[in-house]
Coordinates of C-alpha atoms and ligand atoms in Angstrom, one line a residue:
M1 CA 31.1 7.1 52.7
Q2 CA 27.9 5.8 54.3
Y3 CA 27.7 2.0 54.4
F4 CA 24.6 1.7 55.8
N5 CA 21.3 3.6 56.8
S6 CA 18.6 3.1 59.5
N7 CA 16.9 0.8 57.0
T8 CA 20.0 -1.5 56.2
V9 CA 19.6 -5.1 57.3
L10 CA 22.4 -7.3 57.5
F11 CA 22.9 -11.4 58.0
L12 CA 24.4 -12.2 60.9
N13 CA 24.7 -16.0 62.3
G14 CA 21.6 -17.0 60.5
Q15 CA 19.4 -13.9 61.0
F16 CA 18.6 -10.9 59.1
Q17 CA 18.5 -7.9 61.4
K18 CA 18.9 -4.3 61.3
A19 CA 22.6 -2.7 60.7
S20 CA 22.0 0.0 63.1
N21 CA 21.0 -2.6 66.0
T22 CA 23.8 -5.0 65.4
T23 CA 26.9 -4.7 68.0
A24 CA 30.3 -6.2 68.0
D25 CA 32.5 -7.4 71.0
I26 CA 34.9 -5.4 71.8
Y27 CA 37.0 -7.9 73.3
G28 CA 36.8 -10.0 70.1
Q29 CA 40.0 -11.7 68.8
S30 CA 39.5 -10.7 65.6
L31 CA 39.3 -7.1 66.2
H32 CA 42.7 -7.2 68.5
Y33 CA 44.7 -9.4 66.5
G34 CA 43.2 -9.3 63.0
Y35 CA 42.3 -12.9 63.2
A36 CA 39.3 -12.6 60.7
V37 CA 38.7 -14.1 57.4
F38 CA 36.5 -12.2 54.7
E39 CA 35.5 -11.7 50.8
G40 CA 34.6 -9.2 48.4
I41 CA 31.8 -10.0 45.8
R42 CA 29.8 -7.6 43.4
A43 CA 26.1 -8.4 42.3
Y44 CA 25.3 -6.9 38.8
N45 CA 21.9 -5.8 37.6
T46 CA 21.9 -7.7 34.6
H47 CA 19.1 -8.5 31.8
N48 CA 18.2 -11.8 33.5
G49 CA 18.0 -10.0 37.1
T50 CA 20.4 -9.4 39.9
R51 CA 23.3 -11.7 39.4
V52 CA 26.1 -12.4 42.2
F53 CA 29.2 -12.7 40.1
K54 CA 30.9 -16.1 40.8
A55 CA 29.2 -16.4 43.9
R56 CA 30.3 -20.4 44.7
E57 CA 34.0 -19.0 44.0
H58 CA 33.9 -16.4 46.3
F59 CA 32.7 -18.6 49.3
E60 CA 34.6 -21.3 48.2
R61 CA 37.4 -19.1 49.2
L62 CA 36.3 -17.8 52.2
K63 CA 36.0 -21.4 53.4
R64 CA 39.7 -22.0 52.3
S65 CA 40.7 -18.9 53.9
A66 CA 38.9 -19.8 57.0
E67 CA 40.5 -23.2 57.1
L68 CA 43.9 -22.1 56.5
V69 CA 44.0 -20.1 59.7
H70 CA 42.1 -22.3 61.4
I71 CA 38.9 -20.9 62.1
P72 CA 36.2 -23.3 62.0
F73 CA 33.6 -23.2 59.0
P74 CA 30.7 -24.7 59.8
W75 CA 28.2 -23.2 57.1
K76 CA 27.0 -24.6 53.9
I77 CA 28.1 -22.8 50.7
T78 CA 24.6 -23.4 49.0
D79 CA 23.0 -21.6 52.1
L80 CA 25.5 -18.6 52.2
I81 CA 24.9 -18.1 48.3
K82 CA 20.9 -18.2 49.1
H83 CA 21.3 -15.9 52.1
T84 CA 23.3 -13.3 49.8
Y85 CA 20.4 -13.2 47.4
K86 CA 17.7 -12.8 49.9
L87 CA 19.9 -9.7 51.6
L88 CA 20.2 -8.2 48.2
E89 CA 16.3 -8.4 47.9
I90 CA 15.6 -7.3 51.3
N91 CA 17.7 -4.0 51.0
N92 CA 16.5 -3.6 47.3
L93 CA 20.1 -3.5 46.0
K94 CA 20.8 -4.5 42.3
D95 CA 24.5 -3.5 41.7
A96 CA 26.2 -4.2 44.7
Y97 CA 29.5 -4.8 46.6
I98 CA 29.0 -7.7 49.3
R99 CA 31.2 -8.1 52.1
P100 CA 31.1 -11.6 54.0
L101 CA 33.4 -11.8 57.3
I102 CA 34.1 -14.4 59.7
Y103 CA 35.1 -13.3 62.9
C104 CA 35.9 -14.6 66.4
A105 CA 34.5 -14.6 69.6
P106 CA 36.5 -12.6 72.7
N107 CA 39.8 -14.4 73.5
M108 CA 42.7 -12.4 74.1
S109 CA 44.8 -15.7 73.8
L110 CA 46.9 -16.4 70.5
I111 CA 45.4 -19.9 70.1
G112 CA 43.3 -19.8 67.2
G113 CA 40.2 -21.5 66.3
T114 CA 37.5 -20.0 68.7
K115 CA 33.9 -19.6 68.0
P116 CA 33.2 -17.8 64.9
S117 CA 30.6 -15.6 63.7
I118 CA 29.5 -15.0 60.1
M119 CA 28.3 -11.5 58.8
I120 CA 27.3 -10.5 55.3
C121 CA 26.6 -6.8 54.6
A122 CA 26.0 -5.1 51.0
W123 CA 26.4 -1.5 49.9
E124 CA 26.3 0.2 46.6
W125 CA 30.1 0.9 45.5
G126 CA 30.9 2.1 42.2
A127 CA 34.4 1.1 40.5
Y128 CA 36.9 1.0 43.7
L129 CA 40.1 2.6 41.5
G130 CA 38.0 5.0 39.2
H131 CA 37.8 5.1 35.6
E132 CA 41.0 6.6 34.7
Q133 CA 44.3 5.0 34.0
L134 CA 46.2 5.0 37.2
K135 CA 49.6 6.4 38.2
V136 CA 51.4 3.5 40.3
C137 CA 54.5 3.5 42.2
I138 CA 56.4 0.5 43.5
S139 CA 55.6 0.1 47.2
T140 CA 58.6 0.2 49.7
Y141 CA 56.6 -2.4 51.4
E142 CA 56.7 -6.1 50.5
R143 CA 53.9 -8.5 50.2
P144 CA 54.4 -10.8 53.3
N145 CA 56.0 -14.1 52.8
P146 CA 53.7 -16.9 52.6
K147 CA 55.9 -18.6 55.3
S148 CA 55.0 -16.1 57.7
I149 CA 51.2 -16.0 56.8
P150 CA 49.2 -17.8 54.2
I151 CA 48.9 -15.3 51.6
E152 CA 46.4 -17.0 49.4
A153 CA 43.7 -16.6 52.3
K154 CA 41.9 -13.4 52.5
V155 CA 42.8 -12.7 56.2
S156 CA 42.0 -9.4 57.7
G157 CA 45.3 -9.1 59.4
N158 CA 46.9 -8.9 55.8
Y159 CA 45.6 -5.9 55.1
V160 CA 47.6 -3.7 57.3
N161 CA 50.2 -4.3 54.7
S162 CA 47.7 -3.3 51.8
I163 CA 46.6 -0.2 53.8
L164 CA 50.5 0.8 54.4
A165 CA 51.2 0.2 50.8
T166 CA 48.2 2.2 49.4
T167 CA 48.6 5.3 52.1
E168 CA 51.8 5.7 51.2
A169 CA 51.1 5.6 47.3
R170 CA 48.5 8.5 48.2
N171 CA 51.1 10.6 50.3
K172 CA 53.6 10.3 47.4
G173 CA 50.9 11.7 44.8
F174 CA 50.4 8.5 43.5
D175 CA 46.8 6.7 43.0
E176 CA 48.3 3.1 44.0
A177 CA 50.8 1.1 44.7
L178 CA 52.4 -2.2 43.3
L179 CA 53.9 -4.5 45.7
L180 CA 56.8 -6.9 45.3
D181 CA 57.4 -10.4 46.8
M182 CA 60.3 -11.3 49.1
N183 CA 62.3 -12.2 46.2
Q184 CA 61.7 -8.9 44.5
N185 CA 59.2 -9.9 41.9
I186 CA 56.5 -8.4 41.1
A187 CA 53.3 -9.4 43.3
E188 CA 50.3 -7.5 43.5
A189 CA 48.5 -4.2 44.2
P190 CA 46.8 -3.9 47.7
G191 CA 43.9 -5.1 46.4
A192 CA 44.2 -6.6 43.0
N193 CA 46.1 -8.8 40.7
I194 CA 48.3 -7.6 37.6
F195 CA 48.7 -8.1 34.2
I196 CA 51.5 -6.6 31.6
E197 CA 51.3 -6.8 28.0
K198 CA 54.3 -7.1 25.9
N199 CA 54.4 -7.8 22.3
G200 CA 50.7 -9.0 22.2
K201 CA 51.0 -11.3 24.7
L202 CA 50.0 -11.0 28.7
Y203 CA 52.3 -12.0 31.5
T204 CA 51.1 -12.3 35.1
P205 CA 52.9 -13.3 38.5
P206 CA 52.1 -17.0 39.5
L207 CA 50.3 -18.4 42.3
G208 CA 52.4 -18.7 45.5
N209 CA 53.1 -15.2 46.8
I210 CA 49.9 -13.7 45.9
L211 CA 46.0 -13.9 46.4
P212 CA 44.8 -16.2 43.8
G213 CA 42.2 -13.5 42.3
I214 CA 38.6 -14.9 41.1
T215 CA 39.2 -12.1 38.5
R216 CA 42.4 -13.2 37.4
A217 CA 41.0 -16.3 36.8
T218 CA 38.4 -14.8 34.8
V219 CA 40.7 -12.6 32.9
M220 CA 42.6 -16.0 32.2
E221 CA 39.0 -17.7 31.1
L222 CA 38.4 -14.9 28.6
C223 CA 41.9 -14.8 27.1
R224 CA 41.5 -18.7 26.3
V225 CA 38.4 -17.4 24.4
L226 CA 39.7 -14.4 22.9
E227 CA 43.0 -16.6 21.7
I228 CA 45.1 -14.2 23.7
E229 CA 48.2 -15.9 25.1
V230 CA 49.0 -15.5 28.9
I231 CA 52.2 -16.6 30.4
E232 CA 52.4 -17.0 34.5
K233 CA 55.8 -16.1 35.3
H234 CA 58.0 -14.6 37.7
L235 CA 58.2 -10.7 36.5
S236 CA 60.8 -8.4 37.6
V237 CA 60.4 -4.6 37.9
T238 CA 62.6 -4.4 34.7
D239 CA 60.3 -6.4 32.7
L240 CA 57.5 -3.9 34.1
K241 CA 59.3 -1.1 32.8
H242 CA 60.0 -2.6 29.2
A243 CA 56.2 -3.5 29.2
D244 CA 54.1 -2.1 26.4
S245 CA 50.9 -1.9 28.8
A246 CA 49.6 -3.0 32.3
F247 CA 46.3 -3.3 34.2
F248 CA 45.1 -4.4 37.6
C249 CA 42.0 -6.8 38.1
G250 CA 40.2 -7.5 41.0
T251 CA 36.6 -7.7 42.0
A252 CA 36.2 -4.3 43.4
S253 CA 38.5 -2.7 40.6
E254 CA 37.4 -4.9 38.1
I255 CA 39.8 -4.1 34.8
A256 CA 41.8 -0.9 35.7
G257 CA 44.2 0.3 33.5
I258 CA 47.7 1.7 34.3
A259 CA 49.2 5.0 33.1
S260 CA 52.5 4.7 34.6
I261 CA 54.9 3.0 37.3
D262 CA 57.1 5.3 39.1
E263 CA 58.4 7.4 36.2
Y264 CA 57.6 4.9 33.3
N265 CA 55.0 5.9 31.1
F266 CA 53.2 2.5 29.2
P267 CA 53.8 3.4 25.4
I268 CA 50.5 2.0 24.2
K269 CA 47.3 4.0 24.4
W270 CA 44.9 2.4 26.8
T271 CA 42.2 2.1 24.2
D272 CA 44.6 0.2 21.8
S273 CA 45.9 -1.9 24.6
I274 CA 44.7 -5.7 25.2
G275 CA 43.5 -4.5 28.8
S276 CA 41.1 -2.2 27.1
T277 CA 39.6 -5.2 25.2
L278 CA 39.2 -7.2 28.5
Q279 CA 37.6 -4.5 30.1
R280 CA 34.9 -4.0 27.7
T281 CA 34.5 -8.0 27.6
Y282 CA 34.7 -8.3 31.4
K283 CA 31.6 -6.0 31.8
C284 CA 29.5 -7.8 29.1
L285 CA 30.5 -11.0 30.8
V286 CA 29.5 -9.9 34.5
L287 CA 26.5 -8.0 32.8
E288 CA 25.5 -11.4 30.8
K289 CA 25.0 -8.6 28.2
Q290 CA 25.7 -11.4 25.7
N291 CA 27.9 -14.4 24.6
Y292 CA 31.2 -12.6 25.1
E293 CA 32.5 -15.2 22.3
V294 CA 29.9 -13.6 19.8
I295 CA 31.3 -9.8 20.8
I296 CA 34.7 -9.7 19.8
Ligands
PMP301 N1 45.0 -9.6 45.5 C1 44.4 -8.8 47.0 C2 45.5 -8.7 47.8 C3 43.0 -8.4 47.0 O1 42.8 -8.3 47.9 C4 42.2 -8.8 45.8 C5 40.7 -8.5 46.2 N2 40.4 -9.6 46.7 C6 42.6 -9.5 44.8 C7 44.1 -10.0 44.5 C8 42.1 -9.6 43.2 O2 41.1 -10.6 43.9 P1 39.5 -10.7 43.3 O3 39.8 -10.9 41.8 O4 39.3 -12.2 44.0 O5 38.6 -10.0 43.8

């Protein structure tokens, strides 16, 4: 996958510059120790022009992530949103995935809080997990204990755990992994949250041991409008393997249906599931197609 070409421009510390002319310091603390925070945001080509979906929520989470790991955040969110729109315009991107990254200066010590840089880049990216329902396995890896690293922060170093889980799943012939938390409850996918459907209701793990997904919050908002009950509670693997249907949700993957977990096939046809309704509704919402209350 080519993320940039000779014309691509990125944003770095207040300047727009050619991606191909940008360098990063090989002695950086972020590169050596994973001490960086980032976001994953999508922009959509809507009837009302290019819209960065939930831009403020994403930059607020970026700020919170930085604060949780003691990386200074001297920027104004309103400015970062403006720079993001400008970046899309310069690169002539309408449907895009946007990646802000805050990384730290050279420092081989383990003391945090060093001078941060902010970089924002964007590229065209299709559905991260594809359009087919996924074959998922329970990972042998667990999500990090929130007492070892703030799990609600989108910290680069946490994604070693994600890479291990996805790589293991692919090596075993599955599409994606599902990780448990330290108490053996269902947590999340390497880059998405999970909902399960049982008897017409949705269930999802509560906040605490997972990344507080912006798509997860959006799904819950949509459910309020659609009068679908959502229950946040700890869920076991047994709960999952007795469910009617399930789906992942995240900015990159949007709403992605799950066909099976290990050997267990979900009994409801995806097109008949609540997840499928939410998939369509979510798409209308991000594309600002119509008022989603009217569609259903
Ligand atoms: N969990 C993890 C571990 C993630 O990396 C992501 C993607 N940011 C999510 C959940 C979903 O979060 P969001 O809906 O905000 O993209």
